[in-house]
Every structure is written in structure tokens, then in C-alpha cells.
PDB file of C-alpha atoms in Angstrom:
ATOM      1  CA  MET A   8      -0.019  -0.075   0.000  1.00  0.00           C
ATOM      2  CA  PRO A   9       1.478   3.479  -0.914  1.00  0.00           C
ATOM      3  CA  LYS A  10       2.474   5.640   1.930  1.00  0.00           C
ATOM      4  CA  PRO A  11      -0.145   8.373   2.498  1.00  0.00           C
ATOM      5  CA  GLY A  12       0.810  11.887   1.535  1.00  0.00           C
ATOM      6  CA  ASN A  13      -0.265  13.119   4.980  1.00  0.00           C
ATOM      7  CA  PRO A  14       0.153  10.346   7.321  1.00  0.00           C
ATOM      8  CA  ASP A  15      -1.130  12.031  10.547  1.00  0.00           C
ATOM      9  CA  LEU A  16      -4.813  11.189  11.308  1.00  0.00           C
ATOM     10  CA  ILE A  17      -6.947  12.406  14.210  1.00  0.00           C
ATOM     11  CA  LEU A  18      -9.327   9.929  15.646  1.00  0.00           C
ATOM     12  CA  SER A  19     -11.794  11.439  17.892  1.00  0.00           C
ATOM     13  CA  THR A  20     -13.330   8.470  19.744  1.00  0.00           C
ATOM     14  CA  THR A  21     -15.582   7.632  22.740  1.00  0.00           C
ATOM     15  CA  THR A  22     -13.982   7.147  26.062  1.00  0.00           C
ATOM     16  CA  SER A  23     -15.800   3.638  26.079  1.00  0.00           C
ATOM     17  CA  THR A  24     -13.769   2.694  23.078  1.00  0.00           C
ATOM     18  CA  GLN A  25     -10.419   3.889  24.692  1.00  0.00           C
ATOM     19  CA  ASP A  26     -11.379   2.256  28.164  1.00  0.00           C
ATOM     20  CA  SER A  27     -12.309  -1.050  26.610  1.00  0.00           C
ATOM     21  CA  GLY A  28      -8.603  -1.583  25.577  1.00  0.00           C
ATOM     22  CA  LEU A  29      -9.719  -2.126  21.865  1.00  0.00           C
ATOM     23  CA  LEU A  30      -7.582   0.745  20.470  1.00  0.00           C
ATOM     24  CA  ASP A  31      -4.524  -0.658  22.006  1.00  0.00           C
ATOM     25  CA  VAL A  32      -4.922  -3.787  19.650  1.00  0.00           C
ATOM     26  CA  LEU A  33      -6.399  -2.119  16.580  1.00  0.00           C
ATOM     27  CA  LEU A  34      -4.322   0.986  16.138  1.00  0.00           C
ATOM     28  CA  PRO A  35      -0.896  -0.506  15.908  1.00  0.00           C
ATOM     29  CA  LEU A  36      -2.213  -3.118  13.247  1.00  0.00           C
ATOM     30  CA  PHE A  37      -3.911  -0.226  11.288  1.00  0.00           C
ATOM     31  CA  GLU A  38      -0.777   1.869  11.486  1.00  0.00           C
ATOM     32  CA  LYS A  39       1.317  -1.010  10.289  1.00  0.00           C
ATOM     33  CA  GLN A  40      -1.006  -1.731   7.373  1.00  0.00           C
ATOM     34  CA  THR A  41      -1.632   1.665   6.092  1.00  0.00           C
ATOM     35  CA  GLY A  42       1.130   3.904   6.959  1.00  0.00           C
ATOM     36  CA  TYR A  43      -1.029   6.226   8.868  1.00  0.00           C
ATOM     37  CA  LYS A  44      -0.130   7.573  12.381  1.00  0.00           C
ATOM     38  CA  VAL A  45      -3.072   7.859  14.384  1.00  0.00           C
ATOM     39  CA  LYS A  46      -3.588  10.350  17.313  1.00  0.00           C
ATOM     40  CA  PRO A  47      -6.810   9.317  19.387  1.00  0.00           C
ATOM     41  CA  ILE A  48      -8.610  11.784  21.472  1.00  0.00           C
ATOM     42  CA  ALA A  49     -11.133  10.043  23.788  1.00  0.00           C
ATOM     43  CA  VAL A  50     -14.088  12.063  24.701  1.00  0.00           C
ATOM     44  CA  GLY A  51     -17.826  11.621  24.838  1.00  0.00           C
ATOM     45  CA  SER A  52     -19.766  10.986  21.644  1.00  0.00           C
ATOM     46  CA  GLY A  53     -21.259  14.755  21.855  1.00  0.00           C
ATOM     47  CA  GLN A  54     -17.819  16.228  22.068  1.00  0.00           C
ATOM     48  CA  ALA A  55     -16.358  13.942  19.427  1.00  0.00           C
ATOM     49  CA  MET A  56     -18.969  15.361  17.050  1.00  0.00           C
ATOM     50  CA  THR A  57     -18.311  18.877  18.003  1.00  0.00           C
ATOM     51  CA  MET A  58     -14.647  18.225  17.082  1.00  0.00           C
ATOM     52  CA  GLY A  59     -15.836  16.844  13.764  1.00  0.00           C
ATOM     53  CA  GLU A  60     -18.029  19.950  13.160  1.00  0.00           C
ATOM     54  CA  ARG A  61     -14.981  22.207  13.786  1.00  0.00           C
ATOM     55  CA  GLY A  62     -12.752  20.261  11.527  1.00  0.00           C
ATOM     56  CA  GLU A  63     -10.655  19.154  14.576  1.00  0.00           C
ATOM     57  CA  ALA A  64     -10.710  15.363  13.744  1.00  0.00           C
ATOM     58  CA  ASP A  65     -10.503  13.343  10.534  1.00  0.00           C
ATOM     59  CA  VAL A  66     -12.318  10.276  11.778  1.00  0.00           C
ATOM     60  CA  LEU A  67     -15.016   9.693  14.734  1.00  0.00           C
ATOM     61  CA  LEU A  68     -15.902   6.661  16.373  1.00  0.00           C
ATOM     62  CA  VAL A  69     -19.151   7.458  18.412  1.00  0.00           C
ATOM     63  CA  HIS A  70     -22.224   5.694  19.421  1.00  0.00           C
ATOM     64  CA  ALA A  71     -25.153   8.325  19.527  1.00  0.00           C
ATOM     65  CA  PRO A  72     -27.314   7.470  16.538  1.00  0.00           C
ATOM     66  CA  ASP A  73     -29.774  10.238  16.644  1.00  0.00           C
ATOM     67  CA  SER A  74     -27.023  12.822  17.081  1.00  0.00           C
ATOM     68  CA  GLU A  75     -25.001  11.093  14.327  1.00  0.00           C
ATOM     69  CA  LYS A  76     -27.890  11.387  11.758  1.00  0.00           C
ATOM     70  CA  THR A  77     -28.304  15.189  12.512  1.00  0.00           C
ATOM     71  CA  PHE A  78     -24.335  15.395  12.251  1.00  0.00           C
ATOM     72  CA  MET A  79     -24.538  13.970   8.731  1.00  0.00           C
ATOM     73  CA  ALA A  80     -27.727  15.675   7.599  1.00  0.00           C
ATOM     74  CA  ASN A  81     -25.934  19.074   8.416  1.00  0.00           C
ATOM     75  CA  GLY A  82     -23.274  18.091   6.084  1.00  0.00           C
ATOM     76  CA  HIS A  83     -20.515  17.654   8.633  1.00  0.00           C
ATOM     77  CA  GLY A  84     -19.556  14.030   7.566  1.00  0.00           C
ATOM     78  CA  THR A  85     -18.907  12.394   4.237  1.00  0.00           C
ATOM     79  CA  ASP A  86     -19.328   8.606   5.175  1.00  0.00           C
ATOM     80  CA  ARG A  87     -21.197   6.814   8.104  1.00  0.00           C
ATOM     81  CA  ARG A  88     -20.712   3.199   8.691  1.00  0.00           C
ATOM     82  CA  LEU A  89     -21.632   0.693  11.512  1.00  0.00           C
ATOM     83  CA  VAL A  90     -18.439  -0.828  12.473  1.00  0.00           C
ATOM     84  CA  MET A  91     -18.872  -2.969  15.601  1.00  0.00           C
ATOM     85  CA  HIS A  92     -21.626  -3.738  18.173  1.00  0.00           C
ATOM     86  CA  ASN A  93     -21.986  -2.949  21.825  1.00  0.00           C
ATOM     87  CA  ASP A  94     -24.729  -3.072  24.180  1.00  0.00           C
ATOM     88  CA  PHE A  95     -25.534  -0.974  27.426  1.00  0.00           C
ATOM     89  CA  ILE A  96     -26.235  -2.545  30.759  1.00  0.00           C
ATOM     90  CA  ILE A  97     -27.302  -1.297  34.217  1.00  0.00           C
ATOM     91  CA  ILE A  98     -24.912  -2.271  36.886  1.00  0.00           C
ATOM     92  CA  GLY A  99     -24.817  -1.805  40.560  1.00  0.00           C
ATOM     93  CA  PRO A 100     -23.980  -3.229  43.959  1.00  0.00           C
ATOM     94  CA  ALA A 101     -24.651  -7.124  44.164  1.00  0.00           C
ATOM     95  CA  ALA A 102     -26.937  -6.357  47.190  1.00  0.00           C
ATOM     96  CA  ASP A 103     -29.127  -4.496  44.690  1.00  0.00           C
ATOM     97  CA  PRO A 104     -30.754  -2.146  47.265  1.00  0.00           C
ATOM     98  CA  ALA A 105     -33.402  -1.039  44.685  1.00  0.00           C
ATOM     99  CA  LYS A 106     -34.329  -4.594  43.755  1.00  0.00           C
ATOM    100  CA  ILE A 107     -34.029  -3.910  40.059  1.00  0.00           C
ATOM    101  CA  LYS A 108     -32.807  -7.306  39.097  1.00  0.00           C
ATOM    102  CA  GLY A 109     -35.204  -9.384  37.080  1.00  0.00           C
ATOM    103  CA  GLU A 110     -37.018  -6.061  35.827  1.00  0.00           C
ATOM    104  CA  LYS A 111     -38.116  -6.515  32.119  1.00  0.00           C
ATOM    105  CA  THR A 112     -37.155  -3.036  31.161  1.00  0.00           C
ATOM    106  CA  ALA A 113     -34.531  -0.428  31.739  1.00  0.00           C
ATOM    107  CA  VAL A 114     -37.280   2.061  32.390  1.00  0.00           C
ATOM    108  CA  SER A 115     -38.970   0.171  35.135  1.00  0.00           C
ATOM    109  CA  ALA A 116     -35.434  -0.392  36.692  1.00  0.00           C
ATOM    110  CA  LEU A 117     -34.855   3.363  36.617  1.00  0.00           C
ATOM    111  CA  GLN A 118     -38.272   3.893  38.108  1.00  0.00           C
ATOM    112  CA  LYS A 119     -37.445   1.559  41.080  1.00  0.00           C
ATOM    113  CA  ILE A 120     -34.105   3.516  41.712  1.00  0.00           C
ATOM    114  CA  ALA A 121     -35.908   6.667  41.656  1.00  0.00           C
ATOM    115  CA  GLU A 122     -38.686   5.410  43.815  1.00  0.00           C
ATOM    116  CA  GLY A 123     -36.133   4.175  46.341  1.00  0.00           C
ATOM    117  CA  LYS A 124     -33.960   7.308  45.948  1.00  0.00           C
ATOM    118  CA  VAL A 125     -30.927   4.872  45.679  1.00  0.00           C
ATOM    119  CA  LEU A 126     -27.641   6.403  44.440  1.00  0.00           C
ATOM    120  CA  PHE A 127     -27.333   6.531  40.553  1.00  0.00           C
ATOM    121  CA  ILE A 128     -24.074   7.873  39.102  1.00  0.00           C
ATOM    122  CA  SER A 129     -24.494   9.523  35.573  1.00  0.00           C
ATOM    123  CA  ARG A 130     -21.717  10.450  33.340  1.00  0.00           C
ATOM    124  CA  GLY A 131     -23.487  13.830  32.626  1.00  0.00           C
ATOM    125  CA  ASP A 132     -21.051  14.361  29.572  1.00  0.00           C
ATOM    126  CA  ASN A 133     -23.291  14.331  26.593  1.00  0.00           C
ATOM    127  CA  SER A 134     -21.814  11.073  25.427  1.00  0.00           C
ATOM    128  CA  GLY A 135     -23.678   8.401  23.777  1.00  0.00           C
ATOM    129  CA  THR A 136     -24.146   6.569  26.960  1.00  0.00           C
ATOM    130  CA  ASP A 137     -25.457   9.813  28.692  1.00  0.00           C
ATOM    131  CA  GLN A 138     -27.782  10.600  25.876  1.00  0.00           C
ATOM    132  CA  LEU A 139     -29.209   7.014  26.204  1.00  0.00           C
ATOM    133  CA  GLU A 140     -29.579   7.398  30.014  1.00  0.00           C
ATOM    134  CA  LYS A 141     -31.454  10.708  29.593  1.00  0.00           C
ATOM    135  CA  LYS A 142     -33.694   9.251  27.048  1.00  0.00           C
ATOM    136  CA  LEU A 143     -34.659   6.362  29.408  1.00  0.00           C
ATOM    137  CA  TRP A 144     -35.441   8.880  32.250  1.00  0.00           C
ATOM    138  CA  LYS A 145     -37.513  10.855  29.829  1.00  0.00           C
ATOM    139  CA  THR A 146     -39.424   7.709  28.875  1.00  0.00           C
ATOM    140  CA  ALA A 147     -39.912   6.939  32.518  1.00  0.00           C
ATOM    141  CA  ASN A 148     -41.435  10.415  32.845  1.00  0.00           C
ATOM    142  CA  LEU A 149     -38.713  11.314  35.611  1.00  0.00           C
ATOM    143  CA  THR A 150     -36.453  14.136  36.023  1.00  0.00           C
ATOM    144  CA  PRO A 151     -33.483  12.947  38.269  1.00  0.00           C
ATOM    145  CA  LYS A 152     -31.243  15.927  37.945  1.00  0.00           C
ATOM    146  CA  GLY A 153     -30.967  17.960  41.164  1.00  0.00           C
ATOM    147  CA  GLN A 154     -32.057  15.227  43.324  1.00  0.00           C
ATOM    148  CA  SER A 155     -29.739  14.137  46.100  1.00  0.00           C
ATOM    149  CA  TRP A 156     -29.596  10.545  45.057  1.00  0.00           C
ATOM    150  CA  TYR A 157     -28.563  11.492  41.561  1.00  0.00           C
ATOM    151  CA  GLN A 158     -24.893  12.391  40.818  1.00  0.00           C
ATOM    152  CA  GLU A 159     -23.035  13.453  37.517  1.00  0.00           C
ATOM    153  CA  THR A 160     -19.390  12.829  37.146  1.00  0.00           C
ATOM    154  CA  GLY A 161     -18.910  14.771  33.928  1.00  0.00           C
ATOM    155  CA  GLN A 162     -16.268  12.162  33.065  1.00  0.00           C
ATOM    156  CA  GLY A 163     -15.776   9.260  30.846  1.00  0.00           C
ATOM    157  CA  MET A 164     -17.155   5.638  31.408  1.00  0.00           C
ATOM    158  CA  GLY A 165     -13.962   4.223  33.021  1.00  0.00           C
ATOM    159  CA  ALA A 166     -13.891   7.130  35.660  1.00  0.00           C
ATOM    160  CA  THR A 167     -17.732   6.942  36.101  1.00  0.00           C
ATOM    161  CA  LEU A 168     -17.441   3.126  36.789  1.00  0.00           C
ATOM    162  CA  ASN A 169     -14.744   3.855  39.338  1.00  0.00           C
ATOM    163  CA  VAL A 170     -17.100   6.485  41.059  1.00  0.00           C
ATOM    164  CA  ALA A 171     -20.062   4.122  41.159  1.00  0.00           C
ATOM    165  CA  ALA A 172     -17.961   1.403  42.705  1.00  0.00           C
ATOM    166  CA  GLU A 173     -16.592   3.617  45.231  1.00  0.00           C
ATOM    167  CA  LYS A 174     -19.967   5.141  46.248  1.00  0.00           C
ATOM    168  CA  THR A 175     -21.720   1.733  45.747  1.00  0.00           C
ATOM    169  CA  GLY A 176     -24.189   3.186  43.344  1.00  0.00           C
ATOM    170  CA  TYR A 177     -26.049   2.239  40.060  1.00  0.00           C
ATOM    171  CA  THR A 178     -24.916   3.534  36.588  1.00  0.00           C
ATOM    172  CA  ILE A 179     -25.429   2.630  32.999  1.00  0.00           C
ATOM    173  CA  SER A 180     -22.326   1.431  31.115  1.00  0.00           C
ATOM    174  CA  ASP A 181     -21.527  -0.127  27.711  1.00  0.00           C
ATOM    175  CA  ARG A 182     -20.704  -3.909  28.124  1.00  0.00           C
ATOM    176  CA  ALA A 183     -17.205  -3.711  26.657  1.00  0.00           C
ATOM    177  CA  THR A 184     -15.904  -0.941  29.094  1.00  0.00           C
ATOM    178  CA  TYR A 185     -17.481  -2.693  31.962  1.00  0.00           C
ATOM    179  CA  LEU A 186     -15.905  -6.060  30.981  1.00  0.00           C
ATOM    180  CA  ALA A 187     -12.386  -4.554  30.697  1.00  0.00           C
ATOM    181  CA  ASN A 188     -12.802  -2.970  34.127  1.00  0.00           C
ATOM    182  CA  LYS A 189     -14.728  -5.781  35.917  1.00  0.00           C
ATOM    183  CA  LYS A 190     -11.877  -6.833  38.072  1.00  0.00           C
ATOM    184  CA  ASN A 191     -11.353  -3.307  39.309  1.00  0.00           C
ATOM    185  CA  VAL A 192     -15.102  -2.507  40.143  1.00  0.00           C
ATOM    186  CA  ASN A 193     -17.142  -4.449  42.534  1.00  0.00           C
ATOM    187  CA  LEU A 194     -20.411  -4.026  40.617  1.00  0.00           C
ATOM    188  CA  ASP A 195     -22.617  -6.571  39.006  1.00  0.00           C
ATOM    189  CA  ILE A 196     -24.686  -6.507  35.745  1.00  0.00           C
ATOM    190  CA  LEU A 197     -28.378  -6.126  37.048  1.00  0.00           C
ATOM    191  CA  GLY A 198     -30.148  -5.407  33.915  1.00  0.00           C
ATOM    192  CA  ARG A 199     -29.875  -4.534  30.276  1.00  0.00           C
ATOM    193  CA  ALA A 200     -30.325  -0.873  29.042  1.00  0.00           C
ATOM    194  CA  THR A 201     -30.439  -1.377  25.137  1.00  0.00           C
ATOM    195  CA  GLN A 202     -28.136  -2.179  22.214  1.00  0.00           C
ATOM    196  CA  GLY A 203     -26.127   0.279  20.185  1.00  0.00           C
ATOM    197  CA  TRP A 204     -23.874   0.218  17.187  1.00  0.00           C
ATOM    198  CA  LEU A 205     -20.496   2.029  17.259  1.00  0.00           C
ATOM    199  CA  THR A 206     -20.252   4.172  14.292  1.00  0.00           C
ATOM    200  CA  SER A 207     -17.524   5.422  12.151  1.00  0.00           C
ATOM    201  CA  THR A 208     -17.814   8.777  10.571  1.00  0.00           C
ATOM    202  CA  THR A 209     -15.381  10.787   8.247  1.00  0.00           C
TER     203      THR A 209
END
């Protein structure tokens, strides 16, 4: 393969992708095969798309489908592809104080957390995970922001998992990041939130 004229490529990706360890495996192989030198910048999906809008990134790896469609409709990207699959889970302490295990839907699980005023840790960073969580609360007809039991980290998935573990609270995570960090966080999978494709946009 011919060496690219400009080998520097900026990849704006989700913290979930970074925290899962996937880039540590894929990027060296990609660089070896293509001659590109990739600089990954891990942020939430919302911030990654803002970087794309400003021309500050060449490729995006994001997972916020509604926002991605708006991004493309507004002419910010040239090609959008589904590249891998991940799903979202509700995790929390094994004792499960809100008794959500066995609930049939994520909405009913969140309703029980709210009813019991049990600690919930949100990313609060406009990432794909955060957008999904906010949509679930809206579907449940609940507004948890401002409640004492609802706390936002404003950080990535790995950091939010750590906060949830330290404070023994519930949170929503993508499965890949949870599995990559499982040995360091004493939290169990208690329910499924939804499925989501990780999307590549250039």
C-alpha cells in the first residue's frame, strides 16, 4: 500500500472505546498496514461530534445514533458506517438495594431506583451513554437531575465506573468497558439498557 501523503490522522473516539482496550489492539495493526499515524482523542460522543463539526478530527468513532444522523444531515461528515456492536447494561452493587434485578425493562428499573432514592451515578457528559440514559429517564417520565440521590461525574465511562464502585451506586455502562474494568469495580450486571452500534464517521 502506498504511503499516505499526509500520514497524520486524528481519531476522535468515545471514552468507552478507549477504556475497553480495543484501540490498543487495533491502532498498531492499522498503522502498520496503512502507514498512517493515528492520534486518538477520547471524549464523549457529543464532544467527538463537536470536534468533527469544527474540523478538529479526521475520523470519529461514536455511538449516539440520533445525534449522528443530525451530524450527517447537516453536512459535517462524508461517510457513516456501522463498524462494531456494543450494548448497554445497568450495573450496581450485588446487594441491589433498589431490587431492579429481574425487571423486564430499563425504564422500570430506573423507576425503582428513583422510587427508592438509591444512588445513581450518571456520566453527565453528553456522551452516547449519557444521551441514552437521559432518553430512558424521559421515557420513565422522571427528572432525576438535582435530586440528592442522582450524581453526575462529567467524566468518561471508566472514571464513572470507578465512582459508582466507590460510592456503591448504580450506573449505565457499555458492556465492553464494564468487562475491561470488571476486576477493578465491585459491581454486577443487574439489567440490560439497550443495544447500540459503534459508528465510524469521516
